Coordinates of C-alpha atoms in Angstrom, one line a residue:
X1 CA 24.4 -113.1 120.6
X2 CA 23.0 -115.8 122.2
X3 CA 20.5 -118.5 120.6
X4 CA 17.3 -117.3 122.3
X5 CA 18.6 -113.6 121.4
X6 CA 19.6 -114.7 117.6
X7 CA 15.9 -116.4 117.5
X8 CA 14.1 -113.2 118.7
X9 CA 16.0 -111.2 116.1
X10 CA 15.4 -113.0 113.0
X11 CA 11.6 -113.5 114.3
X12 CA 11.2 -109.4 114.9
X13 CA 13.0 -108.9 111.3
X14 CA 10.6 -111.8 109.6
X15 CA 7.6 -110.4 111.3
X16 CA 8.4 -106.8 110.6
X17 CA 8.8 -107.5 106.7
X18 CA 5.5 -109.0 106.7
X19 CA 3.1 -106.3 107.9
X20 CA 2.0 -103.2 105.2
X21 CA -0.6 -100.4 105.9
X22 CA -3.5 -100.8 103.9
X23 CA -3.4 -98.9 100.4
X24 CA -7.5 -99.1 100.3
X25 CA -10.2 -96.7 102.7
X26 CA -11.8 -96.9 104.5
X27 CA -9.0 -99.7 106.2
X28 CA -10.6 -103.2 106.2
X29 CA -8.6 -103.3 109.8
X30 CA -11.1 -100.9 111.5
X31 CA -14.3 -103.0 111.3
X32 CA -17.6 -101.7 112.6
X33 CA -19.4 -103.9 114.4
X34 CA -22.5 -101.5 115.8
X35 CA -23.8 -98.2 113.5
X36 CA -22.3 -96.6 116.8
X37 CA -18.9 -96.9 115.7
X38 CA -19.1 -95.0 112.5
X39 CA -19.3 -91.6 114.4
X40 CA -15.7 -93.0 115.6
X41 CA -14.0 -93.7 112.5
X42 CA -11.8 -91.5 110.2
X43 CA -12.4 -93.0 106.9
X44 CA -9.6 -91.2 105.5
X45 CA -7.2 -92.7 108.0
X46 CA -5.5 -96.3 108.1
X47 CA -3.5 -97.7 110.7
X48 CA 0.4 -97.0 110.5
X49 CA 3.2 -98.4 112.0
X50 CA 5.5 -95.6 113.7
X51 CA 8.0 -97.9 115.7
X52 CA 8.9 -101.2 115.5
X53 CA 12.0 -103.7 116.7
X54 CA 11.2 -104.1 120.4
X55 CA 10.4 -106.9 123.0
X56 CA 7.2 -106.5 124.8
X57 CA 6.1 -102.8 124.7
X58 CA 3.4 -101.2 127.3
X59 CA 2.4 -97.9 128.8
X60 CA 1.7 -95.6 126.2
X61 CA 1.6 -91.9 127.2
X62 CA 1.4 -88.4 125.3
X63 CA 3.6 -85.9 126.7
X64 CA 1.4 -82.9 124.9
X65 CA 3.3 -79.7 125.7
X66 CA 6.3 -81.6 124.2
X67 CA 4.5 -83.7 120.9
X68 CA 5.9 -86.8 122.5
X69 CA 4.7 -90.6 122.9
X70 CA 6.7 -92.0 125.6
X71 CA 6.3 -95.7 125.8
X72 CA 8.0 -99.0 128.1
X73 CA 10.0 -101.4 126.2
X74 CA 9.8 -103.6 129.3
X75 CA 12.1 -106.7 128.1
X76 CA 14.3 -103.8 126.9
X77 CA 14.6 -102.5 130.4
X78 CA 14.0 -98.8 128.7
X79 CA 11.6 -96.1 128.4
X80 CA 11.4 -94.7 124.5
X81 CA 10.0 -91.9 123.0
X82 CA 8.4 -91.1 119.7
X83 CA 8.8 -87.7 117.9
X84 CA 5.8 -86.8 116.1
X85 CA 7.6 -83.9 114.2
X86 CA 10.5 -86.4 113.1
X87 CA 9.1 -89.5 112.9
X88 CA 12.0 -90.5 114.9
X89 CA 12.2 -93.3 117.9
X90 CA 14.6 -92.9 120.5
X91 CA 15.3 -93.9 124.3
X92 CA 14.0 -91.7 126.8
X93 CA 15.4 -93.6 129.6
X94 CA 17.6 -96.6 130.4
X95 CA 17.8 -98.2 132.3
X96 CA 13.9 -98.1 133.6
X97 CA 13.9 -100.1 136.6
X98 CA 12.0 -102.5 134.0
X99 CA 9.1 -100.1 134.0
X100 CA 5.4 -100.6 132.8
X101 CA 2.4 -98.3 133.0
X102 CA 3.1 -94.7 132.4
X103 CA 0.7 -91.4 132.6
X104 CA 1.2 -87.6 133.4
X105 CA -0.4 -85.8 136.3
X106 CA -2.3 -82.8 136.5
X107 CA 0.5 -80.6 135.9
X108 CA 1.9 -82.8 132.5
X109 CA 4.5 -84.5 134.6
X110 CA 5.3 -88.2 133.8
X111 CA 4.4 -90.9 136.4
X112 CA 5.7 -94.4 136.1
X113 CA 5.3 -98.0 137.7
X114 CA 8.9 -99.5 138.3
X115 CA 8.7 -102.7 138.6
X116 CA 12.2 -103.8 139.8
X117 CA 12.5 -100.9 142.4
X118 CA 8.7 -101.5 143.4
X119 CA 7.7 -98.0 143.4
X120 CA 5.8 -95.0 141.7
X121 CA 8.0 -92.3 140.6
X122 CA 7.0 -88.9 139.3
X123 CA 9.8 -87.1 136.8
X124 CA 10.6 -83.7 137.3
X125 CA 10.7 -80.6 134.7
X126 CA 14.3 -80.8 135.4
X127 CA 14.8 -84.6 134.9
X128 CA 15.0 -85.3 138.8
X129 CA 12.8 -88.2 139.8
X130 CA 10.7 -88.2 142.8
X131 CA 9.7 -91.4 144.6
X132 CA 5.8 -90.8 145.3
X133 CA 5.0 -94.6 146.6
X134 CA 7.5 -97.5 147.6
X135 CA 5.1 -99.9 149.8
X136 CA 2.4 -100.4 152.1
X137 CA 2.1 -101.3 155.3
X138 CA 5.5 -101.6 156.0
X139 CA 6.1 -103.6 152.9
X140 CA 7.3 -103.1 149.7
X141 CA 4.9 -103.6 146.6
X142 CA 4.9 -106.1 144.2
X143 CA 5.7 -104.8 140.9
X144 CA 3.1 -101.7 139.9
X145 CA 1.6 -102.3 137.0
X146 CA -0.8 -99.4 135.2
X147 CA -1.6 -96.2 136.4
X148 CA -4.0 -93.1 135.9
X149 CA -4.3 -89.7 137.5
X150 CA -7.5 -88.3 137.9
X151 CA -8.8 -84.3 138.0
X152 CA -8.2 -83.8 141.7
X153 CA -4.4 -84.9 141.2
X154 CA -5.2 -88.3 143.4
X155 CA -3.1 -90.7 141.9
X156 CA -4.4 -94.6 141.2
X157 CA -2.4 -97.9 140.4
X158 CA -2.6 -101.5 140.4
X159 CA -0.1 -104.2 141.9
X160 CA -0.8 -107.2 140.9
X161 CA 0.9 -110.5 142.3
X162 CA 2.4 -112.0 139.1
X163 CA 6.2 -112.3 139.8
X164 CA 8.6 -113.4 139.8
X165 CA 8.9 -112.4 136.0
X166 CA 12.6 -112.3 134.6
X167 CA 11.1 -109.7 132.6
X168 CA 9.9 -107.2 135.0
X169 CA 12.8 -107.7 137.7
X170 CA 12.2 -110.8 138.7
X171 CA 11.0 -110.4 141.8
X172 CA 8.5 -112.5 144.4
X173 CA 5.2 -110.9 145.8
X174 CA 5.2 -109.8 149.0
X175 CA 1.7 -108.1 149.5
X176 CA -1.9 -109.5 148.2
X177 CA -2.6 -108.0 144.9
X178 CA -4.3 -104.4 145.6
X179 CA -5.5 -101.2 144.1
X180 CA -3.9 -98.2 145.6
X181 CA -4.7 -94.7 145.6
X182 CA -2.2 -91.8 146.8
X183 CA -4.2 -88.8 148.4
X184 CA -3.8 -85.9 146.6
X185 CA -3.9 -83.8 149.8
X186 CA -1.9 -86.0 152.5
X187 CA -0.1 -87.9 149.6
X188 CA -0.7 -90.6 151.9
X189 CA -0.9 -94.2 149.7
X190 CA -4.4 -95.9 150.7
X191 CA -5.7 -99.5 150.0
X192 CA -8.8 -99.4 147.7
X193 CA -9.5 -102.8 146.5
X194 CA -7.7 -105.9 148.1
X195 CA -10.0 -108.6 146.5
X196 CA -9.5 -108.2 142.4
X197 CA -8.0 -111.3 140.9
X198 CA -4.7 -109.7 139.1
X199 CA -5.8 -106.3 139.0
X200 CA -4.3 -105.0 135.7
X201 CA -5.4 -102.2 133.2
X202 CA -7.7 -99.2 135.1
X203 CA -9.5 -96.1 133.8
X204 CA -12.4 -93.9 134.6
X205 CA -15.3 -92.7 132.8
X206 CA -15.0 -89.3 131.5
X207 CA -17.4 -87.7 134.5
X208 CA -15.1 -89.9 137.0
X209 CA -17.8 -91.5 138.5
X210 CA -17.0 -95.3 137.3
X211 CA -13.8 -97.2 137.9
X212 CA -13.0 -100.0 135.2
X213 CA -10.8 -102.6 136.4
X214 CA -9.3 -105.4 134.3
X215 CA -9.3 -108.6 136.5
X216 CA -6.6 -110.2 134.8
X217 CA -6.9 -113.7 137.0
X218 CA -10.7 -114.4 137.2
X219 CA -11.5 -117.7 135.5
X220 CA -12.6 -119.2 133.7
X221 CA -12.2 -115.8 131.2
X222 CA -10.6 -112.3 132.1
X223 CA -13.2 -109.9 133.3
X224 CA -13.6 -106.1 133.1
X225 CA -15.1 -104.9 136.9
X226 CA -16.8 -101.5 137.2
X227 CA -17.4 -99.8 140.4
X228 CA -19.1 -96.2 141.6
X229 CA -16.7 -93.7 142.7
X230 CA -17.1 -91.2 145.3
X231 CA -15.6 -87.6 145.6
X232 CA -13.4 -89.0 148.8
X233 CA -11.8 -91.6 146.5
X234 CA -13.8 -94.7 148.1
X235 CA -15.7 -97.2 145.5
X236 CA -18.9 -99.2 146.1
X237 CA -21.7 -101.4 143.5
X238 CA -18.9 -103.6 142.1
X239 CA -20.5 -105.0 139.1
X240 CA -19.4 -107.2 136.0
X241 CA -19.0 -104.6 132.7
X242 CA -18.2 -107.5 130.6
X243 CA -17.0 -111.0 130.8
X244 CA -14.1 -111.2 127.7
X245 CA -14.3 -114.7 126.9
X246 CA -11.8 -115.5 124.5
X247 CA -10.3 -112.2 124.3
X248 CA -7.3 -111.3 126.5
X249 CA -8.1 -107.4 128.0
X250 CA -5.1 -105.7 129.2
X251 CA -4.9 -102.0 129.1
X252 CA -8.2 -99.7 128.4
X253 CA -8.8 -95.9 128.1
X254 CA -12.5 -94.3 127.7
X255 CA -12.9 -91.4 124.8
X256 CA -15.0 -88.5 125.5
X257 CA -18.4 -90.4 124.8
X258 CA -17.8 -93.1 127.2
X259 CA -16.5 -96.0 124.8
X260 CA -13.7 -98.0 126.4
X261 CA -10.5 -98.8 123.7
X262 CA -9.6 -101.9 124.9
X263 CA -5.8 -103.7 124.3
X264 CA -6.5 -107.4 123.1
X265 CA -5.7 -110.7 122.3
X266 CA -4.7 -113.5 121.9
X267 CA -4.5 -114.6 118.5
X268 CA -5.8 -114.3 115.1
X269 CA -9.1 -112.4 114.8
X270 CA -8.6 -111.2 118.5
X271 CA -5.6 -109.1 118.3
X272 CA -5.5 -105.6 118.3
X273 CA -8.1 -103.3 120.0
X274 CA -11.8 -103.9 121.2
X275 CA -14.0 -101.1 121.4
X276 CA -17.2 -101.3 123.7
X277 CA -19.8 -98.7 124.3
X278 CA -20.9 -97.8 128.1
X279 CA -23.3 -100.3 127.8
X280 CA -20.6 -103.1 127.4
X281 CA -21.8 -103.6 123.8
X282 CA -18.8 -104.4 121.8
X283 CA -19.2 -101.7 118.5
X284 CA -15.7 -101.9 116.7
X285 CA -12.5 -103.8 116.6
X286 CA -9.4 -102.6 115.2
X287 CA -7.4 -105.9 113.7
X288 CA -3.6 -105.8 114.3
X289 CA -0.6 -108.4 113.6
X290 CA -0.2 -109.0 117.3
X291 CA -1.5 -108.7 120.6
X292 CA -2.2 -105.3 122.0
X293 CA -1.4 -105.0 125.8
X294 CA -2.3 -101.2 126.3
X295 CA -3.2 -98.3 124.4
X296 CA -3.5 -94.2 124.9
X297 CA -5.0 -91.2 123.0
X298 CA -2.6 -88.5 122.0
X299 CA -2.1 -86.0 119.2
X300 CA -2.8 -82.2 119.4
X301 CA -6.3 -83.2 119.1
X302 CA -6.3 -86.1 121.2
X303 CA -7.8 -87.8 118.5
X304 CA -5.0 -90.3 117.7
X305 CA -4.8 -94.0 119.3
X306 CA -1.6 -95.3 119.8
X307 CA -1.4 -99.1 120.1
X308 CA 1.6 -100.6 121.8
X309 CA 2.3 -104.3 120.8
X310 CA 4.7 -106.9 121.0
X311 CA 6.9 -105.6 118.6
X312 CA 5.5 -102.9 117.4
X313 CA 3.9 -99.3 118.0
X314 CA 0.5 -98.6 115.5
X315 CA -1.5 -95.7 115.4
X316 CA -4.6 -94.6 113.7
X317 CA -6.4 -91.0 113.5
X318 CA -9.8 -91.3 114.7
X319 CA -13.0 -88.9 114.1
X320 CA -13.3 -89.0 118.0
X321 CA -11.2 -87.8 120.9
X322 CA -9.8 -89.4 124.2
X323 CA -10.2 -87.7 127.6
X324 CA -7.8 -85.5 128.4
X325 CA -5.3 -86.3 130.6
X326 CA -4.2 -82.9 131.6
X327 CA -7.1 -80.6 133.7

């Protein structure tokens, strides 16, 4: 083991030993910043760390039929799985082609952004991998990042120009940064947006009439942009939903009431999950001991929030529910 690996291993071990779940109820890590957040909070639940020992985790997705949480351990070049029934974590796929974002389609099949192969894939029920898209306009993608599937079966994903990054395949960008949509009928990949500085996390409002998108390279601060979405898949009326100021928004998901649950950082007092109302008012914050890039909802009742962080995965049971991923 090299010096860098030894240092990381020691740091992970020390970091893991410092964290302990709250013994008090309600959990002081769950901060109510607006009365509207009270309806979201389960006062009998505390933040749990369900898995640890990773290098950088993103792309959580709940596989409902299997009661499994999948997530990407990006620098480890693998997709991991956490089994709710046993509480055990194991490798789902390795190597994963430096997978990043994951979601499921309307049939519950896994959709994955692969950085090293610059493609979008679908994992079939029998384990076969189908390539859904691997480039646009005759050139490969840069490094697909985050992905969602809408009720009509359309697949939306971001392809920023962040590289080269040794942790994600070490490939240089060949396209301008874009947001793409795979049409559910034609299966053609369409460019939706090409003017977003660093398109990163994306999600839809519960009625899918609003697209939220993180402009992660906007200066001087990251911003979350909102667009109106037509039934044809076109977007219009761009506006700034939120200026993140000193916060670092990364991935986000919506609950059934339209609140946005955003992976957040960076630094003490910021790390965790920031929750915003549909009017962009911060109503709550879940404090974590490390930066949280991505979140997803899961569990039988879709009322568990899973939070992927630098080294660990955390879970909190809520009094609200996420938007179901399967129609």
